[in-house]
Amino acid sequence: MNSQGFTLPIPKELVNGPLNLTETMLSGQTAEPEWIKEGAEFTEVEVLGGVPVKYGLVQVGDVDDFSLEAKAITVRQITPTDEIIGNLIDHVTRVLGLNDDLALFYREFAEDQVISTTFRNLRGLRLMRGTELFKALICSILSQNNSVRLWNRSARLLMKHYGRNVIFLDGSHESLFPQPETLAKLNPRELRLKTSIGYRAKPVVTVSRMIVSGEFDLNKLAGESYENAKDMLLELPGVGPKVADCFLLYGAGRLEAAPVDVWIHRIVSKQYFGGGKVSRMKTAAFLRERFHEWAGYAQLYLFDYARTEKA
DNA sequence: TCCCAGGATCAAG
DNA sequence: CTTGATCATGGG
C-alpha cells in the first residue's frame, strides 16, 4: 500500500489486554480465508458502509506493550473526517475481538491444568469474528472433511471466479466474496470443476438458493438462543454440528459455541477423559459446560495447542 | 496404494 | 444415541 492510502492508529483504549496478532492470524481459526501476509502485515478486503476497503494490520512491540496500526486504501480519496475511518476502527475492533477480556479468561481458568498450559505460549491469541454471514457460512461448509490449506484455496478460487473484482486507487485489484445470487445460479458441476470443492458444490448452491429465495434468513439467527440458532442451521444441507458451531462462533460471534473437529475431539478425549472413548456430541457438551461463555475461546486455544503438536 | 484433512448424511444396530 | 460406508479433492 502506498501514498494513495492512509494510515490509522488503533486507539490503545479499545484493546482489552494482550494481543498476539501473528498468532491470531495464523491460528487457522476463522470461517473465512486466511488473510494475506506480507512481512508483519496482514491484509484483508472488506466492504465497509458500501465502500470496498483493503486494509493491512501491523502490530509493533510485544504482546503486552504494543501499538496497532491499520494501513488502508479504498476506491476513492479519503478525507480526514471521512466516515470510513470510524468504520474501519470499529471493524478492526470487532474482527480481532479487541474487547474480549483475555485477562479474565486466563484468571478464570488458571486452575484448569490442561488449558492453563496453553496460556503462556498463546497469550494474546484472540478469537476473530467474520463480518459477512453468507461468506462465513459458505466457507464453513467448504471446511468439512477438508484441510485448512485446501479450503482456503477453494475459497480464493470461489472469489476469483465468481466475486466482483474491485480496483483500488493504487491500481491493485482484488476479488470480493461472491453474492448469494451469483452462486445460486450456478450449476454445481461447473462450480465443482472450477474450484475443486468436490461434493461440497451441491450444498453450496442449494444453501445459496435457500438464502436468495428467503427460505432461510441468516439475519434472524441473531435473535435466537444458541440452541435454537444451531437447530435452525442444522436444517441446511451440508451443515452438521461442527459446521454449525463453526459458523456460530467465527461467523456470528457466539462465544458459547465450541466446534468439535478431529483435533478438538482428539485432545479433549486425551486430556480430559484419559483417552477414553467420548463422542463428539459429548465433547461439545463438555466444553460448553466447563467453559460456558468462554467455550469458543477454550476451543480456539485447545485447537491451536493440539494442531501444533504440543499435545 | 492407502490414509488423512477443522464432516455430513444415511442406513442399521 | 451410536457405528460404518460413502462422498471429491489434493497432500503426504
Short mmCIF file of C-alpha atoms (C1' of nucleotides) in Angstrom, two decimals:
data_model
loop_
_atom_site.label_atom_id
_atom_site.label_comp_id
_atom_site.label_asym_id
_atom_site.label_seq_id
_atom_site.Cartn_x
_atom_site.Cartn_y
_atom_site.Cartn_z
CA MET A 1 0.00 0.00 0.00
CA ASN A 2 1.43 3.35 -0.96
CA SER A 3 0.74 7.07 -0.74
CA GLN A 4 -2.75 6.68 -2.20
CA GLY A 5 -3.84 5.07 1.05
CA PHE A 6 -3.91 6.26 4.62
CA THR A 7 -2.62 5.10 7.99
CA LEU A 8 -4.71 4.79 11.08
CA PRO A 9 -3.55 4.07 14.63
CA ILE A 10 -5.94 1.86 16.59
CA PRO A 11 -6.63 3.67 19.88
CA LYS A 12 -5.00 1.89 22.80
CA GLU A 13 -8.08 2.14 24.97
CA LEU A 14 -10.00 -0.08 22.57
CA VAL A 15 -7.75 -3.04 23.35
CA ASN A 16 -8.63 -5.02 26.43
CA GLY A 17 -5.44 -6.81 27.46
CA PRO A 18 -2.70 -8.55 25.47
CA LEU A 19 -2.65 -9.13 21.71
CA ASN A 20 -0.60 -11.51 19.61
CA LEU A 21 -1.59 -10.52 16.10
CA THR A 22 0.58 -13.08 14.34
CA GLU A 23 -0.69 -15.97 16.44
CA THR A 24 -4.24 -14.73 15.97
CA MET A 25 -3.86 -14.54 12.22
CA LEU A 26 -2.02 -17.82 11.76
CA SER A 27 -4.08 -19.99 14.07
CA GLY A 28 -6.30 -21.09 11.21
CA GLN A 29 -9.39 -20.19 13.14
CA THR A 30 -11.60 -18.05 11.02
CA ALA A 31 -14.57 -19.08 8.96
CA GLU A 32 -13.05 -17.01 6.20
CA PRO A 33 -9.93 -17.50 4.10
CA GLU A 34 -6.70 -16.62 5.85
CA TRP A 35 -5.51 -13.08 5.40
CA ILE A 36 -2.66 -12.28 3.05
CA LYS A 37 0.61 -11.99 4.94
CA GLU A 38 3.36 -9.65 3.80
CA GLY A 39 6.08 -9.45 6.40
CA ALA A 40 4.47 -8.35 9.64
CA GLU A 41 1.41 -7.03 7.86
CA PHE A 42 -1.83 -8.97 7.41
CA THR A 43 -4.18 -7.77 4.71
CA GLU A 44 -7.88 -8.25 4.10
CA VAL A 45 -10.54 -6.74 1.85
CA GLU A 46 -13.98 -5.90 3.18
CA VAL A 47 -16.89 -3.70 2.19
CA LEU A 48 -17.45 -1.10 4.89
CA GLY A 49 -20.52 1.07 4.62
CA GLY A 50 -20.82 0.11 0.97
CA VAL A 51 -17.19 1.04 0.20
CA PRO A 52 -14.61 -1.62 -0.61
CA VAL A 53 -11.61 -1.21 1.68
CA LYS A 54 -8.30 -3.02 1.54
CA TYR A 55 -6.53 -2.76 4.85
CA GLY A 56 -3.44 -4.20 6.45
CA LEU A 57 -2.79 -4.57 10.16
CA VAL A 58 0.59 -4.28 11.80
CA GLN A 59 1.47 -4.82 15.44
CA VAL A 60 4.60 -3.13 16.73
CA GLY A 61 6.00 -4.10 20.13
CA ASP A 62 5.37 -7.17 22.23
CA VAL A 63 2.23 -8.95 23.32
CA ASP A 64 1.59 -6.72 26.33
CA ASP A 65 3.12 -3.44 25.26
CA PHE A 66 2.35 -2.61 21.69
CA SER A 67 0.79 -0.31 19.15
CA LEU A 68 -1.58 -1.44 16.46
CA GLU A 69 -1.86 0.25 13.12
CA ALA A 70 -4.13 -0.10 10.13
CA LYS A 71 -2.99 0.90 6.66
CA ALA A 72 -5.87 1.17 4.27
CA ILE A 73 -6.80 2.09 0.76
CA THR A 74 -10.18 2.38 -0.92
CA VAL A 75 -11.59 3.02 -4.34
CA ARG A 76 -11.76 6.77 -3.80
CA GLN A 77 -9.90 9.53 -2.00
CA ILE A 78 -10.36 9.76 1.75
CA THR A 79 -10.64 12.95 3.78
CA PRO A 80 -9.59 13.10 7.45
CA THR A 81 -13.21 13.36 8.51
CA ASP A 82 -14.44 10.57 6.28
CA GLU A 83 -16.79 8.15 7.99
CA ILE A 84 -14.76 5.29 6.57
CA ILE A 85 -12.17 5.98 9.28
CA GLY A 86 -14.57 5.38 12.13
CA ASN A 87 -16.00 2.40 10.31
CA LEU A 88 -12.56 0.87 9.94
CA ILE A 89 -11.68 1.32 13.61
CA ASP A 90 -14.97 -0.27 14.67
CA HIS A 91 -14.41 -3.03 12.16
CA VAL A 92 -10.91 -3.90 13.33
CA THR A 93 -12.03 -3.83 16.96
CA ARG A 94 -14.72 -6.34 16.23
CA VAL A 95 -12.80 -8.55 13.82
CA LEU A 96 -9.90 -9.02 16.23
CA GLY A 97 -12.07 -9.32 19.32
CA LEU A 98 -10.14 -6.50 20.95
CA ASN A 99 -12.87 -6.02 23.55
CA ASP A 100 -12.65 -9.57 24.83
CA ASP A 101 -11.31 -9.61 28.37
CA LEU A 102 -8.49 -12.09 27.92
CA ALA A 103 -7.05 -11.47 31.37
CA LEU A 104 -10.37 -12.58 32.83
CA PHE A 105 -10.30 -15.73 30.73
CA TYR A 106 -6.79 -16.58 31.90
CA ARG A 107 -7.66 -15.84 35.51
CA GLU A 108 -10.90 -17.77 35.50
CA PHE A 109 -9.31 -20.99 34.25
CA ALA A 110 -5.88 -20.72 35.81
CA GLU A 111 -6.67 -23.82 37.87
CA ASP A 112 -7.50 -25.92 34.83
CA GLN A 113 -4.28 -27.87 34.40
CA VAL A 114 -4.93 -28.60 30.74
CA ILE A 115 -5.94 -25.33 29.20
CA SER A 116 -3.83 -23.18 31.51
CA THR A 117 -0.73 -24.76 29.98
CA THR A 118 -1.66 -23.10 26.67
CA PHE A 119 -1.93 -19.63 28.18
CA ARG A 120 1.79 -18.92 28.19
CA ASN A 121 2.58 -19.65 24.55
CA LEU A 122 -0.74 -18.42 23.20
CA ARG A 123 -1.01 -15.30 25.33
CA GLY A 124 -2.74 -12.61 23.30
CA LEU A 125 -4.40 -15.05 20.91
CA ARG A 126 -7.82 -13.61 20.12
CA LEU A 127 -10.92 -15.05 18.55
CA MET A 128 -11.61 -13.45 15.20
CA ARG A 129 -15.12 -12.64 14.01
CA GLY A 130 -16.28 -12.79 10.47
CA THR A 131 -18.13 -9.84 9.11
CA GLU A 132 -20.25 -11.33 6.37
CA LEU A 133 -22.63 -14.05 7.44
CA PHE A 134 -23.03 -15.54 3.99
CA LYS A 135 -19.29 -15.69 3.43
CA ALA A 136 -18.76 -17.31 6.82
CA LEU A 137 -21.45 -19.89 6.19
CA ILE A 138 -20.19 -20.92 2.76
CA CYS A 139 -16.59 -21.05 3.95
CA SER A 140 -17.64 -23.16 6.91
CA ILE A 141 -19.35 -25.60 4.56
CA LEU A 142 -16.18 -25.74 2.46
CA SER A 143 -14.15 -26.70 5.51
CA GLN A 144 -15.89 -30.03 6.08
CA ASN A 145 -13.61 -33.02 5.69
CA ASN A 146 -11.02 -30.74 4.16
CA SER A 147 -7.62 -29.41 5.13
CA VAL A 148 -7.10 -25.78 6.13
CA ARG A 149 -4.83 -25.36 3.17
CA LEU A 150 -7.30 -26.78 0.66
CA TRP A 151 -10.41 -24.97 1.80
CA ASN A 152 -8.51 -21.72 1.87
CA ARG A 153 -7.55 -22.29 -1.72
CA SER A 154 -11.09 -23.26 -2.65
CA ALA A 155 -12.44 -20.10 -1.07
CA ARG A 156 -9.94 -17.98 -3.01
CA LEU A 157 -10.93 -19.71 -6.24
CA LEU A 158 -14.57 -19.08 -5.44
CA MET A 159 -13.81 -15.39 -5.02
CA LYS A 160 -11.65 -15.23 -8.13
CA HIS A 161 -14.20 -16.87 -10.42
CA TYR A 162 -17.47 -15.56 -9.04
CA GLY A 163 -16.76 -12.47 -6.91
CA ARG A 164 -16.86 -8.88 -8.01
CA ASN A 165 -13.47 -7.52 -8.97
CA VAL A 166 -12.54 -4.24 -7.31
CA ILE A 167 -9.83 -1.87 -8.45
CA PHE A 168 -8.25 0.27 -5.75
CA LEU A 169 -6.69 3.71 -6.02
CA ASP A 170 -3.20 2.32 -6.42
CA GLY A 171 -4.30 0.21 -9.34
CA SER A 172 -4.29 -3.07 -7.44
CA HIS A 173 -7.31 -5.27 -7.80
CA GLU A 174 -8.98 -7.80 -5.53
CA SER A 175 -11.96 -10.12 -5.76
CA LEU A 176 -14.73 -9.85 -3.20
CA PHE A 177 -16.62 -12.86 -1.94
CA PRO A 178 -19.43 -13.79 -4.35
CA GLN A 179 -23.02 -12.77 -3.68
CA PRO A 180 -25.65 -15.42 -2.85
CA GLU A 181 -27.45 -14.55 -6.09
CA THR A 182 -24.36 -15.41 -8.12
CA LEU A 183 -23.79 -18.79 -6.50
CA ALA A 184 -27.50 -19.62 -6.59
CA LYS A 185 -27.48 -19.52 -10.38
CA LEU A 186 -24.57 -21.90 -10.78
CA ASN A 187 -24.53 -25.43 -12.00
CA PRO A 188 -22.99 -27.44 -9.13
CA ARG A 189 -20.87 -29.41 -11.55
CA GLU A 190 -19.36 -26.29 -13.09
CA LEU A 191 -18.71 -24.91 -9.62
CA ARG A 192 -17.03 -28.14 -8.61
CA LEU A 193 -14.73 -28.23 -11.61
CA LYS A 194 -13.66 -24.59 -11.29
CA THR A 195 -12.98 -24.53 -7.57
CA SER A 196 -12.22 -28.17 -6.75
CA ILE A 197 -14.55 -28.07 -3.78
CA GLY A 198 -15.67 -31.60 -4.55
CA TYR A 199 -19.01 -32.85 -3.31
CA ARG A 200 -19.45 -29.64 -1.33
CA ALA A 201 -20.54 -27.87 -4.52
CA LYS A 202 -24.09 -29.15 -4.28
CA PRO A 203 -24.83 -27.89 -0.75
CA VAL A 204 -23.12 -24.57 -1.54
CA VAL A 205 -25.50 -23.96 -4.43
CA THR A 206 -28.55 -25.25 -2.58
CA VAL A 207 -27.87 -23.11 0.50
CA SER A 208 -27.32 -20.07 -1.71
CA ARG A 209 -30.68 -20.67 -3.34
CA MET A 210 -32.41 -21.05 0.03
CA ILE A 211 -30.96 -17.72 1.12
CA VAL A 212 -31.85 -15.92 -2.10
CA SER A 213 -35.42 -17.21 -2.01
CA GLY A 214 -35.80 -16.14 1.59
CA GLU A 215 -36.46 -19.68 2.74
CA PHE A 216 -33.56 -19.21 5.13
CA ASP A 217 -32.73 -15.87 6.75
CA LEU A 218 -29.25 -15.63 8.24
CA ASN A 219 -30.12 -12.36 9.93
CA LYS A 220 -32.82 -13.96 12.05
CA LEU A 221 -30.27 -16.09 13.89
CA ALA A 222 -29.05 -13.16 15.98
CA GLY A 223 -32.33 -13.02 17.87
CA GLU A 224 -32.34 -16.70 18.70
CA SER A 225 -30.84 -18.61 21.58
CA TYR A 226 -27.73 -20.64 20.87
CA GLU A 227 -29.69 -23.88 20.82
CA ASN A 228 -32.39 -22.56 18.51
CA ALA A 229 -29.89 -20.97 16.16
CA LYS A 230 -27.97 -24.21 15.93
CA ASP A 231 -31.12 -26.26 15.29
CA MET A 232 -32.07 -23.87 12.51
CA LEU A 233 -28.65 -24.16 10.90
CA LEU A 234 -28.76 -27.95 11.06
CA GLU A 235 -31.70 -27.84 8.66
CA LEU A 236 -29.35 -26.64 5.93
CA PRO A 237 -27.78 -29.23 3.62
CA GLY A 238 -24.06 -29.62 4.19
CA VAL A 239 -24.35 -28.15 7.68
CA GLY A 240 -23.78 -30.54 10.56
CA PRO A 241 -22.90 -29.96 14.22
CA LYS A 242 -19.31 -28.88 13.59
CA VAL A 243 -20.02 -26.54 10.68
CA ALA A 244 -22.97 -25.02 12.55
CA ASP A 245 -20.80 -24.31 15.58
CA CYS A 246 -18.01 -23.03 13.37
CA PHE A 247 -20.36 -20.55 11.75
CA LEU A 248 -21.92 -19.53 15.05
CA LEU A 249 -18.53 -18.94 16.67
CA TYR A 250 -16.38 -17.40 13.97
CA GLY A 251 -19.11 -16.07 11.73
CA ALA A 252 -21.74 -14.87 14.17
CA GLY A 253 -19.52 -14.30 17.22
CA ARG A 254 -21.46 -16.63 19.51
CA LEU A 255 -18.74 -17.31 22.04
CA GLU A 256 -20.59 -20.19 23.69
CA ALA A 257 -20.23 -22.29 20.55
CA ALA A 258 -17.41 -24.83 20.57
CA PRO A 259 -16.86 -26.57 17.22
CA VAL A 260 -15.61 -30.12 17.72
CA ASP A 261 -13.39 -31.29 14.89
CA VAL A 262 -10.91 -34.15 14.78
CA TRP A 263 -8.28 -32.12 16.62
CA ILE A 264 -10.52 -30.97 19.44
CA HIS A 265 -12.04 -34.41 19.76
CA ARG A 266 -8.58 -35.89 19.97
CA ILE A 267 -7.13 -33.55 22.57
CA VAL A 268 -10.22 -33.35 24.78
CA SER A 269 -10.67 -37.10 24.94
CA LYS A 270 -6.99 -37.48 25.70
CA GLN A 271 -6.51 -34.68 28.21
CA TYR A 272 -9.90 -34.51 29.90
CA PHE A 273 -11.18 -38.07 29.56
CA GLY A 274 -7.96 -40.01 29.98
CA GLY A 275 -8.00 -41.27 26.41
CA GLY A 276 -11.37 -42.92 26.84
CA LYS A 277 -13.97 -43.02 24.12
CA VAL A 278 -16.07 -39.88 24.04
CA SER A 279 -18.49 -38.98 21.28
CA ARG A 280 -18.17 -35.65 19.54
CA MET A 281 -21.53 -34.61 20.89
CA LYS A 282 -20.40 -35.24 24.46
CA THR A 283 -17.16 -33.42 23.74
CA ALA A 284 -19.08 -30.34 22.61
CA ALA A 285 -21.37 -30.52 25.62
CA PHE A 286 -18.37 -30.90 27.90
CA LEU A 287 -16.70 -27.79 26.51
CA ARG A 288 -19.84 -25.70 26.89
CA GLU A 289 -20.47 -26.87 30.44
CA ARG A 290 -16.91 -26.39 31.58
CA PHE A 291 -16.12 -23.11 29.86
CA HIS A 292 -19.63 -21.66 29.32
CA GLU A 293 -19.26 -18.24 27.67
CA TRP A 294 -15.57 -18.97 27.11
CA ALA A 295 -16.21 -22.28 25.33
CA GLY A 296 -15.28 -20.83 21.96
CA TYR A 297 -12.07 -19.42 23.33
CA ALA A 298 -11.25 -22.70 25.05
CA GLN A 299 -11.78 -24.48 21.78
CA LEU A 300 -9.54 -21.99 19.98
CA TYR A 301 -6.70 -22.42 22.45
CA LEU A 302 -7.01 -26.21 22.56
CA PHE A 303 -7.17 -26.39 18.77
CA ASP A 304 -4.00 -24.40 18.31
CA TYR A 305 -2.33 -26.39 21.06
CA ALA A 306 -3.32 -29.73 19.54
CA ARG A 307 -2.51 -28.76 15.99
CA THR A 308 0.98 -27.54 16.78
CA GLU A 309 1.97 -30.94 18.16
CA LYS A 310 2.43 -29.84 21.72
CA ALA A 311 -0.21 -32.23 22.99
"C1'" DT B 1 -1.68 -47.51 -2.95
"C1'" DC B 2 -3.51 -46.02 1.30
"C1'" DC B 3 -4.56 -42.53 4.70
"C1'" DC B 4 -5.90 -38.15 6.13
"C1'" DA B 5 -7.95 -33.42 6.23
"C1'" DG B 6 -11.29 -28.03 11.37
"C1'" DG B 7 -17.51 -33.77 8.45
"C1'" DA B 8 -22.25 -34.61 6.77
"C1'" DT B 9 -25.54 -37.98 5.69
"C1'" DC B 10 -27.99 -42.17 5.66
"C1'" DA B 11 -28.82 -46.85 6.93
"C1'" DA B 12 -28.57 -50.20 10.64
"C1'" DG B 13 -27.81 -51.96 15.14
"C1'" DC C 1 -27.89 -42.40 20.56
"C1'" DT C 2 -24.04 -44.84 18.48
"C1'" DT C 3 -21.29 -47.03 14.49
"C1'" DG C 4 -19.85 -47.72 9.22
"C1'" DA C 5 -19.75 -46.59 4.39
"C1'" DT C 6 -19.80 -43.09 1.16
"C1'" DC C 7 -18.98 -38.72 -0.59
"C1'" DA C 8 -14.47 -35.22 -4.14
"C1'" DT C 9 -10.10 -33.47 -3.86
"C1'" DG C 10 -5.14 -32.93 -3.06
"C1'" DG C 11 -1.13 -33.74 0.00
"C1'" DG C 12 1.92 -36.80 2.46
#
